[in-house]
Coordinates of C-alpha atoms in Angstrom, one line a residue:
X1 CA 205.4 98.2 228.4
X2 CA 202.9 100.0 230.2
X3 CA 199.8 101.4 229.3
X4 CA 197.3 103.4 230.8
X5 CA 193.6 104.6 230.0
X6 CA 195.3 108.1 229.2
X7 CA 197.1 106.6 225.9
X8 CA 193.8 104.5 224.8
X9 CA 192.1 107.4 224.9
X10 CA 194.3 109.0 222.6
X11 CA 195.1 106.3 220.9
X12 CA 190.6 105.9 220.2
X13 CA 190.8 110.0 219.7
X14 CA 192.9 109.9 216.9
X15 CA 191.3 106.6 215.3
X16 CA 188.5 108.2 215.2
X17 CA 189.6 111.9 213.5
X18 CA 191.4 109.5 211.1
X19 CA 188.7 107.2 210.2
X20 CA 186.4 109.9 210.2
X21 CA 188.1 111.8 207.4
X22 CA 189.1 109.0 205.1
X23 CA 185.3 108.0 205.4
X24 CA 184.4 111.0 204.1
X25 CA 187.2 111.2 201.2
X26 CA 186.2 107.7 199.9
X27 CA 184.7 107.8 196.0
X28 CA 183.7 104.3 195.6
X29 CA 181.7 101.2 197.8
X30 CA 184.5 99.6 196.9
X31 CA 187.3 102.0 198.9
X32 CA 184.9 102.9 201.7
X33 CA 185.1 98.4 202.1
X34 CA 188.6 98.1 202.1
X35 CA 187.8 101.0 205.1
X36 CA 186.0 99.6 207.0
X37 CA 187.4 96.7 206.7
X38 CA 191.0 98.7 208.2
X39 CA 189.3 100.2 211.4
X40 CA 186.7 98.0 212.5
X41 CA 187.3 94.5 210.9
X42 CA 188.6 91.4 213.2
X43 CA 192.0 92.5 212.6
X44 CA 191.3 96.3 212.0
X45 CA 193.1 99.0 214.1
X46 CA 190.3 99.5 216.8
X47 CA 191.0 96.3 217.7
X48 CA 194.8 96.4 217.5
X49 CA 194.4 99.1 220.6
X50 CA 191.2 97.3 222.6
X51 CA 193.6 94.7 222.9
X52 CA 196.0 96.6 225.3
X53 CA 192.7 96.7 227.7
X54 CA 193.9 93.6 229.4
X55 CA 197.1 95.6 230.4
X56 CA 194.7 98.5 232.3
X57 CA 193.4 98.9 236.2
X58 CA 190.0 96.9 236.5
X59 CA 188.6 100.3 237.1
X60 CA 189.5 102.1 234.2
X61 CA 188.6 98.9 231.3
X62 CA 184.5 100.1 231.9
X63 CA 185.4 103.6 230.8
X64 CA 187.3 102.4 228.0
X65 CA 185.3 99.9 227.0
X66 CA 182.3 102.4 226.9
X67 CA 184.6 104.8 224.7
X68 CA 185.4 102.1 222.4
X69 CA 182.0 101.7 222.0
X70 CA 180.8 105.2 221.1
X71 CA 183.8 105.2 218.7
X72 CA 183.1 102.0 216.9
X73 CA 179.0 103.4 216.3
X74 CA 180.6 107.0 215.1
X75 CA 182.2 105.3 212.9
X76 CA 179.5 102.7 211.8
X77 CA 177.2 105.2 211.2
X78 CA 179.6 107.2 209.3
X79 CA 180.0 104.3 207.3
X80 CA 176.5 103.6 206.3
X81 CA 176.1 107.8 205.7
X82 CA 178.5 107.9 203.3
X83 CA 177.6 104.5 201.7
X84 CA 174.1 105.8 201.1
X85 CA 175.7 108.4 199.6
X86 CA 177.8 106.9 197.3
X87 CA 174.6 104.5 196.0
X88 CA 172.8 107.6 195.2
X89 CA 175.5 109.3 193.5
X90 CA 175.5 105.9 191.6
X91 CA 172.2 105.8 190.4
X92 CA 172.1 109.6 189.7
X93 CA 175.2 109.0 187.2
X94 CA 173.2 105.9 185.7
X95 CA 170.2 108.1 185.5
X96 CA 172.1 110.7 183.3
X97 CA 173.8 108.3 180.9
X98 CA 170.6 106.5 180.3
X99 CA 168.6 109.5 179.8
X100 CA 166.3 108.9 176.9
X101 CA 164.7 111.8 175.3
X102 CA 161.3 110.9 174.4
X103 CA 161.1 113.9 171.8
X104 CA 163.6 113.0 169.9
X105 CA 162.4 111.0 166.5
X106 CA 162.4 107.4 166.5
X107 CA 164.7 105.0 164.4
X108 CA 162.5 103.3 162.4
X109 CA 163.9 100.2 160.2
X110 CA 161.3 98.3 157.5
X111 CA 159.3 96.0 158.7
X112 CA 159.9 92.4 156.5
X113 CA 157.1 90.7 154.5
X114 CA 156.1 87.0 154.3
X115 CA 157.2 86.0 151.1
X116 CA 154.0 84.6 149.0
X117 CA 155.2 81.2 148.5
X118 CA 155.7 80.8 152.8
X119 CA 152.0 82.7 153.8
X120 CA 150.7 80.3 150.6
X121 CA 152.6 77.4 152.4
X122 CA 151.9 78.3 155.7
X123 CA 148.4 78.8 155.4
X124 CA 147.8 75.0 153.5
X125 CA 149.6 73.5 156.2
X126 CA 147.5 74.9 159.0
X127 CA 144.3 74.0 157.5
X128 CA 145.8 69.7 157.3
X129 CA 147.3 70.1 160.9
X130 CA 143.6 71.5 161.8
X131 CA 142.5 68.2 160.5
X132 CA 144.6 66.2 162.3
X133 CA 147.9 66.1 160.1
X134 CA 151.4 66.1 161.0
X135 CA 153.7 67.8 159.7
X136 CA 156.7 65.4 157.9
X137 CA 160.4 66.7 156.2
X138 CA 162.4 65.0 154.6
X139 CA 166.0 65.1 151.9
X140 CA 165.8 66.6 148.8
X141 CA 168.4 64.8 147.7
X142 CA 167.1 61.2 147.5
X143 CA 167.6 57.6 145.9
X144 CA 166.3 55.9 143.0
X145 CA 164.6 53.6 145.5
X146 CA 162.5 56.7 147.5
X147 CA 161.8 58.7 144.5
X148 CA 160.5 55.9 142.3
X149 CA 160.7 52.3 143.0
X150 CA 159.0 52.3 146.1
X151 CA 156.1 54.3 144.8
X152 CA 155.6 51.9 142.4
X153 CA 157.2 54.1 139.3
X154 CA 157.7 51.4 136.9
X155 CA 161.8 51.0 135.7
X156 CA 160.6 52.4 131.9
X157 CA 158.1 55.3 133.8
X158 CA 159.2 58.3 131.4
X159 CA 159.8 60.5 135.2
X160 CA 162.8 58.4 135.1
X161 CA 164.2 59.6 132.1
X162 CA 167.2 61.7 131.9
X163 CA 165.6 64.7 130.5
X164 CA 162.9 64.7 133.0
X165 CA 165.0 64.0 136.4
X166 CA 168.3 65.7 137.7
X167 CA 170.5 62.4 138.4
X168 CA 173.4 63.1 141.0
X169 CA 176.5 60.5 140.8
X170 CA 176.2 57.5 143.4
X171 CA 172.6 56.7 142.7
X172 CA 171.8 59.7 144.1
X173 CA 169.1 62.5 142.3
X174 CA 167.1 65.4 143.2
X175 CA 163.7 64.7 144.5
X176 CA 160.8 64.9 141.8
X177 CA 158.1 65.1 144.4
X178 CA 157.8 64.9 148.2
X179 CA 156.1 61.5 148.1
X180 CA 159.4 59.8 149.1
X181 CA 158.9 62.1 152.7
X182 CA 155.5 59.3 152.7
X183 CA 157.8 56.1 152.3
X184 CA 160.5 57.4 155.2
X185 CA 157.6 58.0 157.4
X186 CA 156.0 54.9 156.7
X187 CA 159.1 52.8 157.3
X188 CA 159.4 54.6 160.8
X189 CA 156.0 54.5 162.0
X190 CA 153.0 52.3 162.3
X191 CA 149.6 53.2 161.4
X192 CA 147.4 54.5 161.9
X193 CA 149.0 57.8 161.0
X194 CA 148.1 61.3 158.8
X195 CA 151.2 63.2 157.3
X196 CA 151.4 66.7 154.9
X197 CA 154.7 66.9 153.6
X198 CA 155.9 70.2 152.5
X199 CA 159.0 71.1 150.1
X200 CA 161.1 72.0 147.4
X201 CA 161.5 69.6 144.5
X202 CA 163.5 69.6 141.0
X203 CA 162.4 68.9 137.6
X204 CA 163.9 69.3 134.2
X205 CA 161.3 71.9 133.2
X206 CA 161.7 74.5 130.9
X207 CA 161.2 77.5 132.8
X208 CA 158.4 79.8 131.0
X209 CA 155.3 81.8 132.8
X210 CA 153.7 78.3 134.3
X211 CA 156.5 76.2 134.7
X212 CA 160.3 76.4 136.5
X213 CA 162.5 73.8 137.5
X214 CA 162.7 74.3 141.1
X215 CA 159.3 74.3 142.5
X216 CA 157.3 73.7 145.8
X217 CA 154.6 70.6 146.8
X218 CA 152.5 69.3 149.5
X219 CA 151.4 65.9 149.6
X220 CA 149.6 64.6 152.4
X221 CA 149.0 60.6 153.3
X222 CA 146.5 58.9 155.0
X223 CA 146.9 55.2 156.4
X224 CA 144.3 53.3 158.9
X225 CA 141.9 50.8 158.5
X226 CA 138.6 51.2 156.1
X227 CA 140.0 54.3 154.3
X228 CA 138.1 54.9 151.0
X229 CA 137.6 56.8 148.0
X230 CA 135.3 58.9 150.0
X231 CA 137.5 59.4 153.0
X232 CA 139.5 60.8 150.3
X233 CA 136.9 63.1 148.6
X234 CA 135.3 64.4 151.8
X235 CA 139.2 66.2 153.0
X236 CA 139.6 67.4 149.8
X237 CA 136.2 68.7 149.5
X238 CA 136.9 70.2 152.9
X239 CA 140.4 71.6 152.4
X240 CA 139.5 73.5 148.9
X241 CA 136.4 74.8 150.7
X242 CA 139.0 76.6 153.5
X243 CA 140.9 77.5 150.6
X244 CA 138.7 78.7 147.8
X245 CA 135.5 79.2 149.5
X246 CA 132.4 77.6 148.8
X247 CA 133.2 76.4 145.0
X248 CA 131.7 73.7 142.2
X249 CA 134.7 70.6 142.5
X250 CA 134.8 67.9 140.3
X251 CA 136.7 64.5 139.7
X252 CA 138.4 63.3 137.2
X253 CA 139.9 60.2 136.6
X254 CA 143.4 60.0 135.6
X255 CA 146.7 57.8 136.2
X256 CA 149.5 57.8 139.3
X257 CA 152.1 54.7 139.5
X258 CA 151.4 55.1 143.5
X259 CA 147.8 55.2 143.5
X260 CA 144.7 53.1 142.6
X261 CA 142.2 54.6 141.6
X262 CA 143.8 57.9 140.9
X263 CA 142.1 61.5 140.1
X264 CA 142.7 64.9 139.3
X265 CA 140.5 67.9 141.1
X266 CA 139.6 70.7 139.2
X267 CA 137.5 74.0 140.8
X268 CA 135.1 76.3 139.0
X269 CA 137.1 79.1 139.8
X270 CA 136.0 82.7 138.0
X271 CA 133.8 80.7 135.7
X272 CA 136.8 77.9 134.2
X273 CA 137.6 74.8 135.7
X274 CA 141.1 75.0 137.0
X275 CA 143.4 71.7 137.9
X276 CA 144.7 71.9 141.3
X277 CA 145.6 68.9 142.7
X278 CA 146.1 65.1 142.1
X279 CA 145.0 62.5 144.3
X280 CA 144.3 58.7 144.8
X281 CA 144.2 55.9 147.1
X282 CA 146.9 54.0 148.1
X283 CA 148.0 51.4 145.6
X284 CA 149.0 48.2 147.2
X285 CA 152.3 48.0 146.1
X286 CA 153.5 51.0 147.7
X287 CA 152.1 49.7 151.4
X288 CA 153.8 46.1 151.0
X289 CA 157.0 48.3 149.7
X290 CA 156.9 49.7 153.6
X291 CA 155.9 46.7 155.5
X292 CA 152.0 47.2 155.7
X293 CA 149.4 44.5 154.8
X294 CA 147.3 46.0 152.0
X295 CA 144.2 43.2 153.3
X296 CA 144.4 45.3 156.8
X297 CA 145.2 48.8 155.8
X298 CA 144.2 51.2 153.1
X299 CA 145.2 54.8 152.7
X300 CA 144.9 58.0 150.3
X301 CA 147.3 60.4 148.9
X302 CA 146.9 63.7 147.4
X303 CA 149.6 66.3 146.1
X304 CA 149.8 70.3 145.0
X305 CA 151.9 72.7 143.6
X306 CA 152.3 75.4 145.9
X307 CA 153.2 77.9 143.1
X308 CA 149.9 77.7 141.4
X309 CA 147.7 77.9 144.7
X310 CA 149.8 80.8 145.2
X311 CA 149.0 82.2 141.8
X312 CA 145.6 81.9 141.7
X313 CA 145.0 83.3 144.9
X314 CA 147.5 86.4 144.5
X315 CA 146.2 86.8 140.9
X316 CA 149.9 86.4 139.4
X317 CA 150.4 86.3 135.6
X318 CA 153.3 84.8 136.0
X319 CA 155.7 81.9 138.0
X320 CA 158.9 83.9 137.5
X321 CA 157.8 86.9 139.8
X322 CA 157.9 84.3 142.7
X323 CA 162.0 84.1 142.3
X324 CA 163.0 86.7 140.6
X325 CA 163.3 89.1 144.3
X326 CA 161.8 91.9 143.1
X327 CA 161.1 94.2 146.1
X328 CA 158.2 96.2 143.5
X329 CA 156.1 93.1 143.2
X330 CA 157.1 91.2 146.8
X331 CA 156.1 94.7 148.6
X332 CA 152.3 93.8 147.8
X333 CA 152.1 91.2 150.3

Protein backbone atom coordinates (compact mmCIF):
# COMPACT_ATOMS: atom_id res chain seq x y z
CA UNK A 1 0.00 0.00 0.00
CA UNK A 2 1.05 3.31 -0.73
CA UNK A 3 1.41 6.24 1.32
CA UNK A 4 2.20 9.68 0.80
CA UNK A 5 3.00 12.84 3.04
CA UNK A 6 -0.67 13.99 2.15
CA UNK A 7 -2.20 11.03 4.38
CA UNK A 8 0.50 11.55 7.39
CA UNK A 9 -0.46 14.79 7.46
CA UNK A 10 -3.87 13.92 7.98
CA UNK A 11 -3.36 11.12 9.61
CA UNK A 12 -0.97 13.70 12.51
CA UNK A 13 -4.06 16.45 11.96
CA UNK A 14 -6.50 14.28 13.29
CA UNK A 15 -4.16 12.71 16.14
CA UNK A 16 -3.76 15.72 17.31
CA UNK A 17 -7.69 17.27 17.40
CA UNK A 18 -8.22 13.80 19.11
CA UNK A 19 -5.64 13.85 21.64
CA UNK A 20 -6.13 17.37 22.18
CA UNK A 21 -9.75 16.97 23.36
CA UNK A 22 -9.54 13.86 25.38
CA UNK A 23 -6.60 15.68 27.20
CA UNK A 24 -8.77 18.15 28.09
CA UNK A 25 -11.87 15.85 29.17
CA UNK A 26 -9.56 13.83 31.49
CA UNK A 27 -10.67 14.04 35.55
CA UNK A 28 -7.96 12.16 37.11
CA UNK A 29 -3.73 11.79 36.86
CA UNK A 30 -4.60 8.57 36.57
CA UNK A 31 -6.84 8.76 33.04
CA UNK A 32 -4.69 11.62 31.66
CA UNK A 33 -1.57 8.39 32.13
CA UNK A 34 -3.37 5.84 30.48
CA UNK A 35 -3.40 8.97 27.73
CA UNK A 36 -0.51 9.61 27.24
CA UNK A 37 0.51 6.63 27.46
CA UNK A 38 -2.14 5.83 24.05
CA UNK A 39 -0.66 8.77 21.78
CA UNK A 40 2.85 9.23 22.60
CA UNK A 41 4.05 6.01 24.37
CA UNK A 42 6.58 3.34 22.49
CA UNK A 43 3.62 1.72 21.15
CA UNK A 44 1.14 4.82 21.22
CA UNK A 45 -0.57 5.93 17.93
CA UNK A 46 1.91 8.66 16.86
CA UNK A 47 4.17 6.15 16.47
CA UNK A 48 1.83 3.59 14.83
CA UNK A 49 1.72 6.43 11.75
CA UNK A 50 5.72 7.79 11.98
CA UNK A 51 6.25 4.39 11.09
CA UNK A 52 4.80 4.56 7.49
CA UNK A 53 7.74 7.37 7.04
CA UNK A 54 9.99 4.76 5.73
CA UNK A 55 7.42 4.18 2.89
CA UNK A 56 7.69 8.21 1.78
CA UNK A 57 9.94 10.22 -0.92
CA UNK A 58 13.35 11.18 0.83
CA UNK A 59 12.22 14.67 0.30
CA UNK A 60 9.08 14.70 1.94
CA UNK A 61 10.30 12.48 5.57
CA UNK A 62 12.05 16.19 6.77
CA UNK A 63 8.65 17.84 6.49
CA UNK A 64 7.09 15.11 8.19
CA UNK A 65 9.34 14.53 10.62
CA UNK A 66 9.28 18.24 11.60
CA UNK A 67 5.32 17.94 11.80
CA UNK A 68 5.57 15.03 13.97
CA UNK A 69 7.57 16.92 16.07
CA UNK A 70 5.42 20.03 16.64
CA UNK A 71 2.55 17.52 17.23
CA UNK A 72 4.28 15.37 19.77
CA UNK A 73 5.32 18.97 21.90
CA UNK A 74 1.39 20.26 21.48
CA UNK A 75 0.65 17.49 22.89
CA UNK A 76 3.35 17.20 25.66
CA UNK A 77 2.62 20.38 26.76
CA UNK A 78 -1.02 19.78 26.81
CA UNK A 79 -0.25 17.10 28.94
CA UNK A 80 1.72 18.80 31.61
CA UNK A 81 -1.19 21.87 31.40
CA UNK A 82 -3.78 19.82 32.24
CA UNK A 83 -1.72 17.68 34.79
CA UNK A 84 -0.96 20.85 36.68
CA UNK A 85 -4.35 21.27 36.65
CA UNK A 86 -5.68 18.34 37.94
CA UNK A 87 -2.86 18.48 41.10
CA UNK A 88 -4.33 21.79 41.92
CA UNK A 89 -7.80 20.75 41.77
CA UNK A 90 -6.42 17.94 44.06
CA UNK A 91 -5.12 19.92 46.67
CA UNK A 92 -8.00 22.53 46.51
CA UNK A 93 -10.45 19.50 47.30
CA UNK A 94 -8.02 18.40 50.23
CA UNK A 95 -7.92 21.85 51.42
CA UNK A 96 -11.79 21.93 51.70
CA UNK A 97 -12.28 18.68 53.49
CA UNK A 98 -9.62 19.43 55.89
CA UNK A 99 -10.69 22.77 56.69
CA UNK A 100 -10.50 23.28 60.39
CA UNK A 101 -12.33 26.16 61.91
CA UNK A 102 -10.23 27.51 64.46
CA UNK A 103 -13.44 29.30 66.20
CA UNK A 104 -15.15 26.60 66.75
CA UNK A 105 -14.73 25.26 70.65
CA UNK A 106 -12.32 22.68 71.37
CA UNK A 107 -13.01 19.03 72.55
CA UNK A 108 -11.59 18.85 75.70
CA UNK A 109 -11.33 15.31 77.58
CA UNK A 110 -9.97 15.10 81.51
CA UNK A 111 -6.70 15.07 81.92
CA UNK A 112 -5.73 11.73 84.25
CA UNK A 113 -3.97 11.99 87.70
CA UNK A 114 -1.06 9.99 89.16
CA UNK A 115 -2.51 7.86 91.57
CA UNK A 116 -0.81 8.66 95.17
CA UNK A 117 0.52 5.31 95.76
CA UNK A 118 2.62 5.57 91.93
CA UNK A 119 3.98 9.63 92.49
CA UNK A 120 4.73 8.10 96.31
CA UNK A 121 6.55 5.19 94.53
CA UNK A 122 7.88 7.00 91.85
CA UNK A 123 9.35 9.65 93.71
CA UNK A 124 11.32 6.94 96.37
CA UNK A 125 12.60 5.24 93.57
CA UNK A 126 14.21 8.27 91.95
CA UNK A 127 15.93 9.45 94.96
CA UNK A 128 17.82 5.40 95.28
CA UNK A 129 18.54 5.38 91.42
CA UNK A 130 19.99 9.07 92.12
CA UNK A 131 22.26 7.19 94.52
CA UNK A 132 23.28 4.75 92.36
CA UNK A 133 20.44 1.98 92.67
CA UNK A 134 18.91 -0.20 90.17
CA UNK A 135 15.83 -0.82 89.84
CA UNK A 136 14.97 -4.87 90.37
CA UNK A 137 11.24 -6.88 89.85
CA UNK A 138 10.47 -9.68 90.53
CA UNK A 139 7.08 -12.69 91.02
CA UNK A 140 4.66 -12.10 93.53
CA UNK A 141 3.92 -15.35 93.55
CA UNK A 142 6.97 -17.13 95.14
CA UNK A 143 8.34 -20.25 96.96
CA UNK A 144 8.79 -21.16 100.46
CA UNK A 145 12.47 -21.20 99.66
CA UNK A 146 12.57 -17.19 98.31
CA UNK A 147 10.19 -15.90 100.73
CA UNK A 148 11.70 -17.48 103.85
CA UNK A 149 14.34 -19.95 103.93
CA UNK A 150 16.81 -18.23 102.09
CA UNK A 151 16.42 -15.07 104.22
CA UNK A 152 17.20 -16.95 107.00
CA UNK A 153 13.30 -17.09 108.40
CA UNK A 154 13.66 -19.88 110.75
CA UNK A 155 11.09 -23.18 109.82
CA UNK A 156 8.96 -22.20 113.35
CA UNK A 157 9.36 -18.01 112.37
CA UNK A 158 5.47 -17.12 113.16
CA UNK A 159 5.51 -15.22 109.26
CA UNK A 160 5.23 -18.77 108.29
CA UNK A 161 2.19 -19.40 109.89
CA UNK A 162 -1.00 -20.00 108.24
CA UNK A 163 -2.83 -17.14 109.49
CA UNK A 164 -0.12 -14.85 108.73
CA UNK A 165 0.87 -15.92 104.93
CA UNK A 166 -1.49 -16.75 101.94
CA UNK A 167 -0.15 -20.40 100.98
CA UNK A 168 -0.95 -21.38 97.20
CA UNK A 169 -1.06 -25.28 96.42
CA UNK A 170 2.42 -26.65 94.99
CA UNK A 171 4.61 -24.92 97.48
CA UNK A 172 3.72 -21.98 96.04
CA UNK A 173 2.44 -18.60 98.22
CA UNK A 174 2.07 -15.01 97.82
CA UNK A 175 5.07 -12.94 98.52
CA UNK A 176 5.21 -11.33 102.20
CA UNK A 177 7.80 -8.87 101.23
CA UNK A 178 10.04 -8.05 98.21
CA UNK A 179 13.15 -9.29 99.84
CA UNK A 180 12.93 -12.54 97.74
CA UNK A 181 13.45 -9.78 94.49
CA UNK A 182 17.17 -9.48 96.72
CA UNK A 183 17.94 -13.41 96.66
CA UNK A 184 16.96 -13.74 92.58
CA UNK A 185 19.26 -10.87 92.01
CA UNK A 186 21.82 -12.09 94.03
CA UNK A 187 21.86 -15.52 92.41
CA UNK A 188 22.10 -13.79 88.93
CA UNK A 189 24.73 -11.36 89.53
CA UNK A 190 28.05 -10.78 91.22
CA UNK A 191 28.88 -8.02 93.46
CA UNK A 192 29.45 -5.49 93.82
CA UNK A 193 25.92 -4.47 93.10
CA UNK A 194 22.92 -1.82 94.63
CA UNK A 195 19.23 -2.87 94.11
CA UNK A 196 15.60 -1.03 95.28
CA UNK A 197 12.98 -3.41 94.69
CA UNK A 198 9.54 -2.17 94.36
CA UNK A 199 6.08 -4.06 94.75
CA UNK A 200 2.95 -5.43 95.77
CA UNK A 201 2.99 -7.98 98.63
CA UNK A 202 0.17 -10.00 100.55
CA UNK A 203 -0.37 -10.54 104.16
CA UNK A 204 -3.14 -11.93 106.20
CA UNK A 205 -3.97 -8.59 107.80
CA UNK A 206 -7.09 -7.48 109.01
CA UNK A 207 -7.87 -4.61 107.03
CA UNK A 208 -8.70 -1.50 109.35
CA UNK A 209 -7.52 2.38 108.90
CA UNK A 210 -3.54 1.33 109.18
CA UNK A 211 -3.44 -2.03 107.86
CA UNK A 212 -4.85 -4.01 104.47
CA UNK A 213 -3.88 -7.13 103.17
CA UNK A 214 -2.60 -6.18 99.88
CA UNK A 215 0.07 -3.56 100.31
CA UNK A 216 3.20 -1.99 98.66
CA UNK A 217 7.22 -2.18 99.74
CA UNK A 218 10.57 -1.06 98.76
CA UNK A 219 13.53 -2.75 99.91
CA UNK A 220 16.79 -1.85 98.65
CA UNK A 221 20.29 -4.06 99.04
CA UNK A 222 23.64 -3.17 99.18
CA UNK A 223 26.55 -5.76 98.63
CA UNK A 224 30.56 -4.89 98.14
CA UNK A 225 33.40 -5.09 100.16
CA UNK A 226 33.72 -3.12 103.68
CA UNK A 227 29.98 -2.21 103.85
CA UNK A 228 29.09 -1.24 107.47
CA UNK A 229 26.61 -0.21 109.83
CA UNK A 230 27.43 3.32 108.88
CA UNK A 231 27.31 2.76 105.17
CA UNK A 232 23.95 1.91 106.16
CA UNK A 233 22.96 4.90 108.39
CA UNK A 234 24.53 7.57 106.13
CA UNK A 235 21.79 6.48 102.87
CA UNK A 236 19.20 6.35 105.08
CA UNK A 237 20.07 9.52 106.75
CA UNK A 238 20.29 10.76 103.22
CA UNK A 239 17.22 9.32 101.61
CA UNK A 240 14.73 10.56 104.62
CA UNK A 241 16.46 13.96 104.36
CA UNK A 242 15.12 14.08 100.32
CA UNK A 243 12.06 12.83 101.71
CA UNK A 244 11.05 14.55 104.86
CA UNK A 245 13.39 17.40 104.91
CA UNK A 246 15.82 18.20 107.31
CA UNK A 247 14.34 16.07 110.43
CA UNK A 248 15.66 14.62 114.09
CA UNK A 249 16.23 10.49 113.00
CA UNK A 250 16.92 8.00 115.41
CA UNK A 251 17.83 4.19 115.66
CA UNK A 252 16.52 1.66 117.32
CA UNK A 253 17.46 -1.62 117.70
CA UNK A 254 15.17 -4.36 116.90
CA UNK A 255 15.14 -8.06 115.33
CA UNK A 256 15.03 -9.25 111.33
CA UNK A 257 15.79 -13.20 110.49
CA UNK A 258 17.83 -11.64 107.40
CA UNK A 259 19.77 -9.08 109.15
CA UNK A 260 22.49 -8.73 111.84
CA UNK A 261 22.39 -6.20 113.57
CA UNK A 262 18.97 -5.01 112.69
CA UNK A 263 17.09 -1.55 113.43
CA UNK A 264 14.12 0.32 113.11
CA UNK A 265 14.18 4.28 111.94
CA UNK A 266 11.82 6.45 113.43
CA UNK A 267 11.54 10.58 112.38
CA UNK A 268 10.46 13.52 114.58
CA UNK A 269 7.88 14.28 112.35
CA UNK A 270 5.12 17.16 113.58
CA UNK A 271 6.58 16.79 117.02
CA UNK A 272 6.15 12.45 117.51
CA UNK A 273 8.47 10.05 116.53
CA UNK A 274 7.02 8.05 113.63
CA UNK A 275 8.38 4.39 112.44
CA UNK A 276 9.27 4.34 108.93
CA UNK A 277 11.37 1.91 107.89
CA UNK A 278 13.35 -1.26 109.01
CA UNK A 279 16.89 -1.89 108.26
CA UNK A 280 20.07 -3.97 108.95
CA UNK A 281 23.07 -5.40 107.70
CA UNK A 282 23.32 -8.38 105.86
CA UNK A 283 23.28 -11.51 108.04
CA UNK A 284 25.68 -14.14 106.87
CA UNK A 285 23.48 -16.70 106.28
CA UNK A 286 21.53 -15.08 103.71
CA UNK A 287 24.99 -14.26 101.45
CA UNK A 288 26.27 -18.09 101.74
CA UNK A 289 22.37 -18.94 100.84
CA UNK A 290 23.31 -17.04 97.30
CA UNK A 291 26.89 -18.09 96.79
CA UNK A 292 28.81 -15.10 98.48
CA UNK A 293 31.59 -15.43 100.98
CA UNK A 294 30.42 -13.48 104.05
CA UNK A 295 34.61 -13.14 105.10
CA UNK A 296 34.79 -11.04 101.54
CA UNK A 297 31.60 -9.34 101.25
CA UNK A 298 29.15 -7.48 103.56
CA UNK A 299 26.01 -5.74 102.67
CA UNK A 300 22.84 -3.74 104.14
CA UNK A 301 19.23 -4.01 103.67
CA UNK A 302 16.44 -1.66 104.40
CA UNK A 303 12.56 -1.93 103.61
CA UNK A 304 9.23 0.54 103.67
CA UNK A 305 5.78 0.52 103.34
CA UNK A 306 4.85 2.65 100.65
CA UNK A 307 1.25 3.21 102.02
CA UNK A 308 2.45 4.93 105.12
CA UNK A 309 5.17 7.21 103.27
CA UNK A 310 2.25 8.05 101.25
CA UNK A 311 0.08 8.78 104.25
CA UNK A 312 2.13 10.92 106.00
CA UNK A 313 3.10 12.90 103.28
CA UNK A 314 -0.54 13.35 101.75
CA UNK A 315 -1.88 13.71 105.37
CA UNK A 316 -4.41 10.65 104.97
CA UNK A 317 -6.43 9.50 107.97
CA UNK A 318 -6.90 6.54 106.54
CA UNK A 319 -5.26 3.24 104.32
CA UNK A 320 -8.67 2.46 102.74
CA UNK A 321 -8.94 5.73 100.71
CA UNK A 322 -5.80 4.42 98.70
CA UNK A 323 -8.15 1.50 97.17
CA UNK A 324 -11.27 2.27 97.55
CA UNK A 325 -11.31 4.54 93.75
CA UNK A 326 -12.93 7.26 94.84
CA UNK A 327 -12.67 9.97 92.19
CA UNK A 328 -13.65 12.91 95.39
CA UNK A 329 -10.52 12.01 97.25
CA UNK A 330 -8.00 10.78 94.15
CA UNK A 331 -8.93 14.26 92.41
CA UNK A 332 -6.68 16.04 95.09
CA UNK A 333 -3.53 14.88 93.58
Amino acid sequence: MTVTSTDLETQLSELQQQATADIAAADSLEGLENLRVSYLGKKGQLSKILGGMGKLDASDRPRIGKLANEVKTALQTSLESKRDDLQAAAIRSRLEAETLDVTMPAVVRPQGRRHPLNSTIDRILDIFVGLGYTVATGPEIETDYYNFEALNTPADHPARDMQDTFYLPGDRLLRTHTSSVQIRYMEQHDPPLRIVAPGRVYRRDTVDSTHSAVFHQIELLAIDKGLTFTDLKGTVREFVRQIFGDVEIRFRPSYFPFTEPSAEVDVKWKGDWLEVLGCGTVDPNVLKAVGYDPEVYTGFAAGLGVERFAMVLHQMDDIRRLYASDLRFLRQF
